Coordinates of N, CA and C in Angstrom, one line a residue:
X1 N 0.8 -1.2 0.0 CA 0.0 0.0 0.0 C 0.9 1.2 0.0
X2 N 0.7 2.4 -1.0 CA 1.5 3.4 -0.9 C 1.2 4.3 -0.3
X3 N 1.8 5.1 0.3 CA 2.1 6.0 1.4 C 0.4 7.2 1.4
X4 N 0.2 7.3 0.2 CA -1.1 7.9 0.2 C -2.2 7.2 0.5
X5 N -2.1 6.0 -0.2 CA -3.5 5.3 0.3 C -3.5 4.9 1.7
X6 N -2.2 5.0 2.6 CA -2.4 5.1 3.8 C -3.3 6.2 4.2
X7 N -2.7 7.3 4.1 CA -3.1 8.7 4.4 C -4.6 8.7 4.2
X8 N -4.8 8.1 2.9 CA -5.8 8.2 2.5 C -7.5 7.6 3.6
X9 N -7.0 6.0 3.8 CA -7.8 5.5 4.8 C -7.5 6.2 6.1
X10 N -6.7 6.8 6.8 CA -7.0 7.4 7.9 C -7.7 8.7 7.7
X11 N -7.7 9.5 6.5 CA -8.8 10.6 6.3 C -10.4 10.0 6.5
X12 N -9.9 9.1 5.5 CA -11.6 8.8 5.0 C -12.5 8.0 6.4
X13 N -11.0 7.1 7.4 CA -11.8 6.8 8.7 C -12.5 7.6 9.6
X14 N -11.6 9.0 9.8 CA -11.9 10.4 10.4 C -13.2 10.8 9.6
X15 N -13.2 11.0 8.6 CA -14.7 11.4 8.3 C -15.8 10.6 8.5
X16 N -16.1 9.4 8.9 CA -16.9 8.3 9.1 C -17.0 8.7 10.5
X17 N -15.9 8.6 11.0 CA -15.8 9.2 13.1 C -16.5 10.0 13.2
X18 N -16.3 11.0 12.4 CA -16.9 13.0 12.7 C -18.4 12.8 12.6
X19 N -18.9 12.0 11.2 CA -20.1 12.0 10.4 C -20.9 10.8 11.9
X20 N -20.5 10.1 12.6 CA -21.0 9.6 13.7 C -21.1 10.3 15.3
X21 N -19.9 10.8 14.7 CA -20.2 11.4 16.5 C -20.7 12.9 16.4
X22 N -21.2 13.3 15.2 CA -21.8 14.6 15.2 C -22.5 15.4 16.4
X23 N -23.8 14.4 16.7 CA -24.6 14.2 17.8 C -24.0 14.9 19.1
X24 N -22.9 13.9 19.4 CA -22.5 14.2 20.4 C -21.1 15.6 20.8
X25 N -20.6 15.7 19.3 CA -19.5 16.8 19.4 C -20.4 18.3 19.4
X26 N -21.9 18.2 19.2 CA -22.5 19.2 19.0 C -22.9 19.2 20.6
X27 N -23.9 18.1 21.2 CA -23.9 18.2 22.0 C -22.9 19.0 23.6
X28 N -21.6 18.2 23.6 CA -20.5 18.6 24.5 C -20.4 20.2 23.8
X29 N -20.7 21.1 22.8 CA -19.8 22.6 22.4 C -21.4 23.4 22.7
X30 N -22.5 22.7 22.5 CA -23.8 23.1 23.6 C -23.5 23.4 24.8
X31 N -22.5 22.7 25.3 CA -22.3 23.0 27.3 C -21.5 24.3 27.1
X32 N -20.8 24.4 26.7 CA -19.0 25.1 26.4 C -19.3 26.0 25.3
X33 N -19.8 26.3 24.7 CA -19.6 27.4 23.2 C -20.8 27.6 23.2
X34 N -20.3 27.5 21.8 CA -21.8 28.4 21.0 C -22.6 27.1 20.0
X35 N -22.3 26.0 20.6 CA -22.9 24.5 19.6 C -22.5 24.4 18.4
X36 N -21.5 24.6 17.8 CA -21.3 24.5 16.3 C -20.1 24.0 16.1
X37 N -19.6 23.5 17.1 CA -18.2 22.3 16.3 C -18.3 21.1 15.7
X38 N -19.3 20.8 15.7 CA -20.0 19.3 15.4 C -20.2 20.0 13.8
X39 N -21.2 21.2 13.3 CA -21.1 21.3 12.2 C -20.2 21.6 11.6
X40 N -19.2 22.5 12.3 CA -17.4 22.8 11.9 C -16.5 21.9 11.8
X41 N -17.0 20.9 12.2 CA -15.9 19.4 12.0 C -16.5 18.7 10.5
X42 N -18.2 18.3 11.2 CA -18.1 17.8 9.8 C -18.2 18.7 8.0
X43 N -18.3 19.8 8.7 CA -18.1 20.8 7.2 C -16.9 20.4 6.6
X44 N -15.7 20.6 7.3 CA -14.6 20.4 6.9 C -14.1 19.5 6.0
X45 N -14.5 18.0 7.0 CA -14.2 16.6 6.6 C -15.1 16.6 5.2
X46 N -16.2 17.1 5.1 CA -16.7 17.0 3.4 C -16.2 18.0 2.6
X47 N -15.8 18.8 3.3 CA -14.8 19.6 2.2 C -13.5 19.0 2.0
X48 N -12.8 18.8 2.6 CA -11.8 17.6 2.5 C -11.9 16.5 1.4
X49 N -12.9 15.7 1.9 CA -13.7 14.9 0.5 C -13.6 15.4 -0.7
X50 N -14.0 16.3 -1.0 CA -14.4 16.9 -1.8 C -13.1 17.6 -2.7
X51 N -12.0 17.9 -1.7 CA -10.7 18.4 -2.2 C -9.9 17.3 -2.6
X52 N -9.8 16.1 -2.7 CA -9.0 14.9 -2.4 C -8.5 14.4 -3.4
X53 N -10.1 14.4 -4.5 CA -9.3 14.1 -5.7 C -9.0 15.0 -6.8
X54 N -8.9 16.0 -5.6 CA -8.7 17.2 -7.0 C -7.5 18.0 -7.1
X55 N -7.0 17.5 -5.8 CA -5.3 18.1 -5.0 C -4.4 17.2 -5.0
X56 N -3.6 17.9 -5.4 CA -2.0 16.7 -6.0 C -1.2 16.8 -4.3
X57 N -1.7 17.0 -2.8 CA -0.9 17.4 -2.1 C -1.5 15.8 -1.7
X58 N -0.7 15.3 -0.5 CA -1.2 13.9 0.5 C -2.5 14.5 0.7
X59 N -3.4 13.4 1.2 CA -4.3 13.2 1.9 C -4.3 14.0 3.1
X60 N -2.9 14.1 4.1 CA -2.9 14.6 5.2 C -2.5 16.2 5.4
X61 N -2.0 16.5 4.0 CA -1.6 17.5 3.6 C -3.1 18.6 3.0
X62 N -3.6 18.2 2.3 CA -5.0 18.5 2.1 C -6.0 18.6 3.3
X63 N -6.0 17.8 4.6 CA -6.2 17.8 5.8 C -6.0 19.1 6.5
X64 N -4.9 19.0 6.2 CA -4.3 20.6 7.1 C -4.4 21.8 6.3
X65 N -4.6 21.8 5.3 CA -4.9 22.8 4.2 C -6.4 23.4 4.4
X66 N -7.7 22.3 4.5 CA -8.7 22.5 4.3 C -9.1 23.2 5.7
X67 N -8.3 22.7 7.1 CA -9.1 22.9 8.1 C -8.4 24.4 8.3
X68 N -7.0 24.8 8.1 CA -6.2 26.6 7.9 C -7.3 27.4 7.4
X69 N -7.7 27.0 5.9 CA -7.9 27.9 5.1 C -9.8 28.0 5.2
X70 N -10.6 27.3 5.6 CA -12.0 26.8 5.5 C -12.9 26.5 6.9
X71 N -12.1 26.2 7.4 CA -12.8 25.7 8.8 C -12.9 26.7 9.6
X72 N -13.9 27.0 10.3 CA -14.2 28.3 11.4 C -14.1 28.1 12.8
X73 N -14.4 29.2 13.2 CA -14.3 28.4 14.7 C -13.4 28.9 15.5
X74 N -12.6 28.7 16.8 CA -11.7 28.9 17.2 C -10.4 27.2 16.6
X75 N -11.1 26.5 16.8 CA -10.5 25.1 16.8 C -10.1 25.1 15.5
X76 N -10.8 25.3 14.4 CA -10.3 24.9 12.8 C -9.3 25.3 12.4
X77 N -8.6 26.3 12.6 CA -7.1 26.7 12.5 C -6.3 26.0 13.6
X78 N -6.2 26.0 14.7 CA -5.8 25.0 15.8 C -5.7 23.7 15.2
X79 N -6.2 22.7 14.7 CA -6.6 21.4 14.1 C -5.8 21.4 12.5
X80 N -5.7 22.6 11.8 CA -5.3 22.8 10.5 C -4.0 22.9 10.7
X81 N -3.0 23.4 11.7 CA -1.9 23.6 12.4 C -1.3 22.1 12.4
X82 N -1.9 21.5 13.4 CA -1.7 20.0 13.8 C -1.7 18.7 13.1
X83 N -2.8 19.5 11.7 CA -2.4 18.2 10.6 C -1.4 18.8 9.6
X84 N -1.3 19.9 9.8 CA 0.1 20.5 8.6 C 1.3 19.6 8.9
X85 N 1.4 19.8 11.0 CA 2.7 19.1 10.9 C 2.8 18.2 11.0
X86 N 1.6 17.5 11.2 CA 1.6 15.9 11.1 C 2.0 15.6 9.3
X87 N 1.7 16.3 8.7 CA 1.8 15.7 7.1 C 3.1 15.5 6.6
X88 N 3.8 16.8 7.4 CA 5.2 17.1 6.9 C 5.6 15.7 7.2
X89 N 5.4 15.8 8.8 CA 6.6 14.6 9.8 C 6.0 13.2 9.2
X90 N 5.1 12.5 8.8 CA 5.2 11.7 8.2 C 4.6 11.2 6.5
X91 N 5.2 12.3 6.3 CA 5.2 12.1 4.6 C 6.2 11.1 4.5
X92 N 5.6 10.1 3.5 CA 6.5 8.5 2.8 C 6.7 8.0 4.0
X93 N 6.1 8.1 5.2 CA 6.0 6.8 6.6 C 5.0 7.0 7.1
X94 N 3.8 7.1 6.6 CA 2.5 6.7 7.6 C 2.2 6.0 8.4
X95 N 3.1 4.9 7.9 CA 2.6 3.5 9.1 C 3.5 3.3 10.0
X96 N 4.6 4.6 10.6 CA 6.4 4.7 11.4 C 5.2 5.2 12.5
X97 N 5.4 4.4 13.6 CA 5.2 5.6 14.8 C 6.0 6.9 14.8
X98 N 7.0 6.3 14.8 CA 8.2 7.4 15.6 C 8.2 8.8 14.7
X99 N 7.0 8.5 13.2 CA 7.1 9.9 12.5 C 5.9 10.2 12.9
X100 N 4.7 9.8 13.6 CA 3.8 10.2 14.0 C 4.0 10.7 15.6
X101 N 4.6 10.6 16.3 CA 5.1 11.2 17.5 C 6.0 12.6 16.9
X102 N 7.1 12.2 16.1 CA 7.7 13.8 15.3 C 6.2 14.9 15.4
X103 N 5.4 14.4 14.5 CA 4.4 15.3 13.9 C 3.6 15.9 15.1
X104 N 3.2 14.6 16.1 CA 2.4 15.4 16.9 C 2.9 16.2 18.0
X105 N 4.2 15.9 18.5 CA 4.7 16.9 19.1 C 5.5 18.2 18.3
X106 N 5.5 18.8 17.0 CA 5.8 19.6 16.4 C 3.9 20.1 16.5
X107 N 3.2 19.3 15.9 CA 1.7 20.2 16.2 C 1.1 20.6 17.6
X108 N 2.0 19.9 18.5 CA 1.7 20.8 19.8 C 2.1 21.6 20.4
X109 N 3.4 21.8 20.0 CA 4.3 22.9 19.9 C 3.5 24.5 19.4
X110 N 3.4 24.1 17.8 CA 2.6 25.2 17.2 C 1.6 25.8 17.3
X111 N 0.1 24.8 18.4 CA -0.8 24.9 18.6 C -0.5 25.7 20.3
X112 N 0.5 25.4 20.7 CA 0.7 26.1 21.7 C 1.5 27.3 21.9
X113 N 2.1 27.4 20.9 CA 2.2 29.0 20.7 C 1.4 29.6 20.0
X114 N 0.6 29.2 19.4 CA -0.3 30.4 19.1 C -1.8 30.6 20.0
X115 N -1.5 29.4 20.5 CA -3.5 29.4 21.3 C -3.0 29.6 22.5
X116 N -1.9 29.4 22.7 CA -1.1 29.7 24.5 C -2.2 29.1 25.5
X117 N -2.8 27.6 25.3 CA -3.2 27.6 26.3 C -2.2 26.1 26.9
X118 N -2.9 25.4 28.3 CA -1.8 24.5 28.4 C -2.2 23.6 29.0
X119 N -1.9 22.2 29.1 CA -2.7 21.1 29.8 C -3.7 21.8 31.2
X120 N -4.5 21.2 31.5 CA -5.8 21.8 32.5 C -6.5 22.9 32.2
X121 N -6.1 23.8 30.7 CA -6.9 24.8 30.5 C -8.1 24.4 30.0
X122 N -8.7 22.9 30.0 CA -9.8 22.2 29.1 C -9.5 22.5 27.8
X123 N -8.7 22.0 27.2 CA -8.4 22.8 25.5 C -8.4 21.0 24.7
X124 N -8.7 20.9 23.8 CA -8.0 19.4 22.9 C -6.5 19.7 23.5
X125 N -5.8 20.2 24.3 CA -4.4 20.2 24.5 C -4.4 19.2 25.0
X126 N -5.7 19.1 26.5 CA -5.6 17.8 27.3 C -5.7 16.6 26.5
X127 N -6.2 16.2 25.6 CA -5.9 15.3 25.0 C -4.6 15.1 23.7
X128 N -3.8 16.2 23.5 CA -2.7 16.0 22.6 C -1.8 15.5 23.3
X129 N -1.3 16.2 24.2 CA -0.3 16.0 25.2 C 0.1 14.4 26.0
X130 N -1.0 13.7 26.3 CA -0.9 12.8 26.8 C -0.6 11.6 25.6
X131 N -1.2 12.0 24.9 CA -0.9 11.2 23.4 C 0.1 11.2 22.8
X132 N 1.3 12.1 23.1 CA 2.7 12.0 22.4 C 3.4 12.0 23.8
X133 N 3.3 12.2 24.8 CA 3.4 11.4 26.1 C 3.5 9.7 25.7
X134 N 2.8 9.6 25.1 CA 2.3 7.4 25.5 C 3.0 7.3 24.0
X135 N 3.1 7.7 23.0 CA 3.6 7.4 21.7 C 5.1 7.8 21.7
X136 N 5.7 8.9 22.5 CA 7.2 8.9 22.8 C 7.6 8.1 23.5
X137 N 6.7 7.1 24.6 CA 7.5 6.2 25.4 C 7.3 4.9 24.9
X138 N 6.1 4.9 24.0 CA 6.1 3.6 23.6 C 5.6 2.7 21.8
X139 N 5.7 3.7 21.2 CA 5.6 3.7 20.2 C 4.4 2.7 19.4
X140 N 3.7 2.8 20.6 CA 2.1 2.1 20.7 C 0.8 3.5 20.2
X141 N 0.5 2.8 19.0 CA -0.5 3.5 18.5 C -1.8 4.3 18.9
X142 N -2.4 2.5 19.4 CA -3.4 2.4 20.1 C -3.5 2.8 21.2
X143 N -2.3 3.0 22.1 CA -2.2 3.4 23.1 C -2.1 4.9 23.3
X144 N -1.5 5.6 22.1 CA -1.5 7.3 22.0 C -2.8 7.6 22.2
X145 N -3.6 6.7 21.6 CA -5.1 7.1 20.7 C -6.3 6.9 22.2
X146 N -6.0 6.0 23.0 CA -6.6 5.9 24.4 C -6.0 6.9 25.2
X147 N -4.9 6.7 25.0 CA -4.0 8.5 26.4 C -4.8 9.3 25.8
X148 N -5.4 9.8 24.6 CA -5.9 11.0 24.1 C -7.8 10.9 24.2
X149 N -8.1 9.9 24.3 CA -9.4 9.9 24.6 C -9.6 10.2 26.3
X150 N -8.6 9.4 26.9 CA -8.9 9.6 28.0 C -8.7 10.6 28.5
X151 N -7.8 11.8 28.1 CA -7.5 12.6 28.4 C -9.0 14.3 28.0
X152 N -9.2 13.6 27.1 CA -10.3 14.2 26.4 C -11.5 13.7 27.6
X153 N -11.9 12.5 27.8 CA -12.8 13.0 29.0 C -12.8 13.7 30.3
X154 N -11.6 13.3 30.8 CA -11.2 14.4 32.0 C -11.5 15.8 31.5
X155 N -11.6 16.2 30.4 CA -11.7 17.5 30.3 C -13.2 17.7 31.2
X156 N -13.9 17.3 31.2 CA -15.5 17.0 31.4 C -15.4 17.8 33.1
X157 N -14.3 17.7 33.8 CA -14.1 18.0 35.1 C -13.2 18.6 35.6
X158 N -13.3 19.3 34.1 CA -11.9 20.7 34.2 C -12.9 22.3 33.8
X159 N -12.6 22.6 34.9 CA -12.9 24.2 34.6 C -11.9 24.9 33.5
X160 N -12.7 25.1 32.8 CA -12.3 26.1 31.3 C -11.3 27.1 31.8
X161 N -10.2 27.7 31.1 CA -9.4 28.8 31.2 C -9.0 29.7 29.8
X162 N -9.8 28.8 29.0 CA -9.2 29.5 27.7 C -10.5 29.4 27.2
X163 N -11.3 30.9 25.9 CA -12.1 30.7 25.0 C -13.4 30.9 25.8
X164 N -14.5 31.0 25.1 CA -15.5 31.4 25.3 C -16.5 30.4 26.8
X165 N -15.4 29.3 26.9 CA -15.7 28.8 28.0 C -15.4 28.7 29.0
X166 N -14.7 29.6 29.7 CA -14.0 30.4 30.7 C -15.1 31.5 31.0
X167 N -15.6 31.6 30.8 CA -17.0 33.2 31.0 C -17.9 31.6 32.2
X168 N -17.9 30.6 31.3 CA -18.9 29.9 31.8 C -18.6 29.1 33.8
X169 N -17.6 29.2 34.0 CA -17.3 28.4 35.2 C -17.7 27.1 35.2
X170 N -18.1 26.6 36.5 CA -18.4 25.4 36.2 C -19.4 25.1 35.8
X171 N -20.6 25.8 34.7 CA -21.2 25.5 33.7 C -20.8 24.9 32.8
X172 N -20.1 24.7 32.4 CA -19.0 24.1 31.0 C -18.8 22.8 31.3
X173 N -18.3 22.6 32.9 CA -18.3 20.8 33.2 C -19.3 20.2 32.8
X174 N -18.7 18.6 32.8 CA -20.3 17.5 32.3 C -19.9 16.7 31.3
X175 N -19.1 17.5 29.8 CA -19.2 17.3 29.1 C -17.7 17.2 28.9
X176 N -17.3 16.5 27.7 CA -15.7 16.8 27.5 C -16.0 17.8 26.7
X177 N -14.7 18.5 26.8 CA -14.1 19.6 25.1 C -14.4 19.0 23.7
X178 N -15.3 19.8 23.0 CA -15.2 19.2 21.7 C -14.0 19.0 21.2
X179 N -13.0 19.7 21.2 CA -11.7 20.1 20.7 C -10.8 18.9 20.9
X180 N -10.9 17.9 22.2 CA -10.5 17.5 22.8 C -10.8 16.4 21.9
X181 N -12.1 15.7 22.2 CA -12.9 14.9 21.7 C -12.4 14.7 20.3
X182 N -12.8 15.7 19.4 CA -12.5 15.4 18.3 C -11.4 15.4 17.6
X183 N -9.9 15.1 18.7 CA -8.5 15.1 18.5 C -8.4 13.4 18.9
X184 N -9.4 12.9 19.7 CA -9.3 12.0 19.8 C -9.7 10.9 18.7
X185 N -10.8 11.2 18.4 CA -11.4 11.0 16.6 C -10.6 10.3 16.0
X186 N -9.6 11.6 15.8 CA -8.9 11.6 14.6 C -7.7 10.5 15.1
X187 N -7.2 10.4 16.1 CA -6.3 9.6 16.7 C -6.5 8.0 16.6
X188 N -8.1 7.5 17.0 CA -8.4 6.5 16.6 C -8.4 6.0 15.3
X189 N -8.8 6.9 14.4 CA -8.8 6.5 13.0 C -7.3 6.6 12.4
X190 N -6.2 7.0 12.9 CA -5.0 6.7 12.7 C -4.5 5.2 13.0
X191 N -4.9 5.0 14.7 CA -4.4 4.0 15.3 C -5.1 2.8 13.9
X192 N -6.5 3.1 14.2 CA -7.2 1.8 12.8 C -6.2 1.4 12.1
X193 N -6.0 2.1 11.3 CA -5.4 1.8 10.2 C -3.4 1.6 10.1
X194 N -2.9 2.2 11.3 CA -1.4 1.8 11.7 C -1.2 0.9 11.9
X195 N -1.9 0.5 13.4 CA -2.2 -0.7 14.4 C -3.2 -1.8 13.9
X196 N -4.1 -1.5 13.1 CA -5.2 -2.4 12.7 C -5.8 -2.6 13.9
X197 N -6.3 -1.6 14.5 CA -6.8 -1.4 15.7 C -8.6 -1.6 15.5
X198 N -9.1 -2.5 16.4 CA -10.5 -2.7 15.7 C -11.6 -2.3 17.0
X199 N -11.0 -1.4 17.7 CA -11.8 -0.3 19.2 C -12.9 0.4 18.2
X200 N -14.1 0.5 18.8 CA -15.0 1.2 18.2 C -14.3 2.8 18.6
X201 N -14.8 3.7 17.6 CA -14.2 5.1 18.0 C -15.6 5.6 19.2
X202 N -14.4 6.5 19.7 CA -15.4 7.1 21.1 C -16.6 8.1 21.0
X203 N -17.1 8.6 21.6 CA -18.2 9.1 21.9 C -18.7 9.6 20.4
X204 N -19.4 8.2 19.6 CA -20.4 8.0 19.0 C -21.8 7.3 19.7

């Protein structure tokens, strides 16, 4: 399988993820925002689709293209960030952990200088960090992809510090971060296809 059609099934699993957990990514940004990341995710991922066969860039490359340049929100440039550098660090090794740990700690890097927020601020941070945490130490997929879910529900019991849900206090608990959530998503639908990981994805 060549290095795109890798890329390629991890897009197309992420958009089946999004297109499922809609419900509930809308749900959780009802507690926390303004309810619209659920439609801001899956806008994207069809726009994505929709760019795939018409762009000579990777799959993951077009990822991070669509979500920069199209995706709204506070998160869609955050998320556009994180698959840019994922694309670079494993362009021609999709299926290398050790270039999917490069990538995600270079997208948390960037995502943290520009959103300045930091583990406990309830950001998708809580769930990046722990995931290149478990993929630096152990070059286990599946296991990035669970540090990052799990990390993504603790958000549920973190008082906000960053973004429009920081006004809310502990109104905003209950629910994980969308941001978070749907970092996790994407994480599963990587592990699938690395690991041949066969975990149903999370909060569908």
């Amino acid at each position: 399988m060549s290095s795109d059609d890798v890329e390629r099934r991890i897009v197309m699993g992420f958009v089946d993820a999004v297109e499922q957990a809609h419900p509930a990514l809308t749900r959780f940004d009802q507690r926390s925002g303004d309810g619209d990341f659920g439609d801001n995710l899956r806008g994207g991922m069809r726009a994505v689709v929709h760019r795939l066969d018409q762009s000579e860039e990777s799959p993951l490359s077009v990822l991070g293209s669509v979500f920069l340049d199209e995706v709204g929100g506070t998160s869609g440039p955050l998320l556009g960030l994180l698959f840019t550098e994922i694309a670079v660090a494993v362009r021609d090794r999709p299926s290398v952990a050790a270039a999917w740990a490069t990538g995600l700690s270079a997208g948390l890097r960037a995502i943290t200088r520009v959103g300045e927020a930091a583990p406990g601020d309830r950001t998708m941070i809580d769930a990046i960090a722990p995931a290149v945490e478990t993929l630096s130490e152990s070059s286990d997929m599946s296991a990035a992809a669970q540090a990052a879910e799990d990390g993504a529900r603790r958000t549920a019991d973190m008082r906000a510090r960053m973004g429009r849900a920081s006004y809310l206090g502990d109104r905003a608990k209950g629910e994980p971060d969308p941001g978070a959530a749907g970092f996790a998503l994407f994480l599963w639908a990587v592990s699938s296809v690395v690991d041949g990981t066969t975990t149903p994805a999370p909060f569908i």
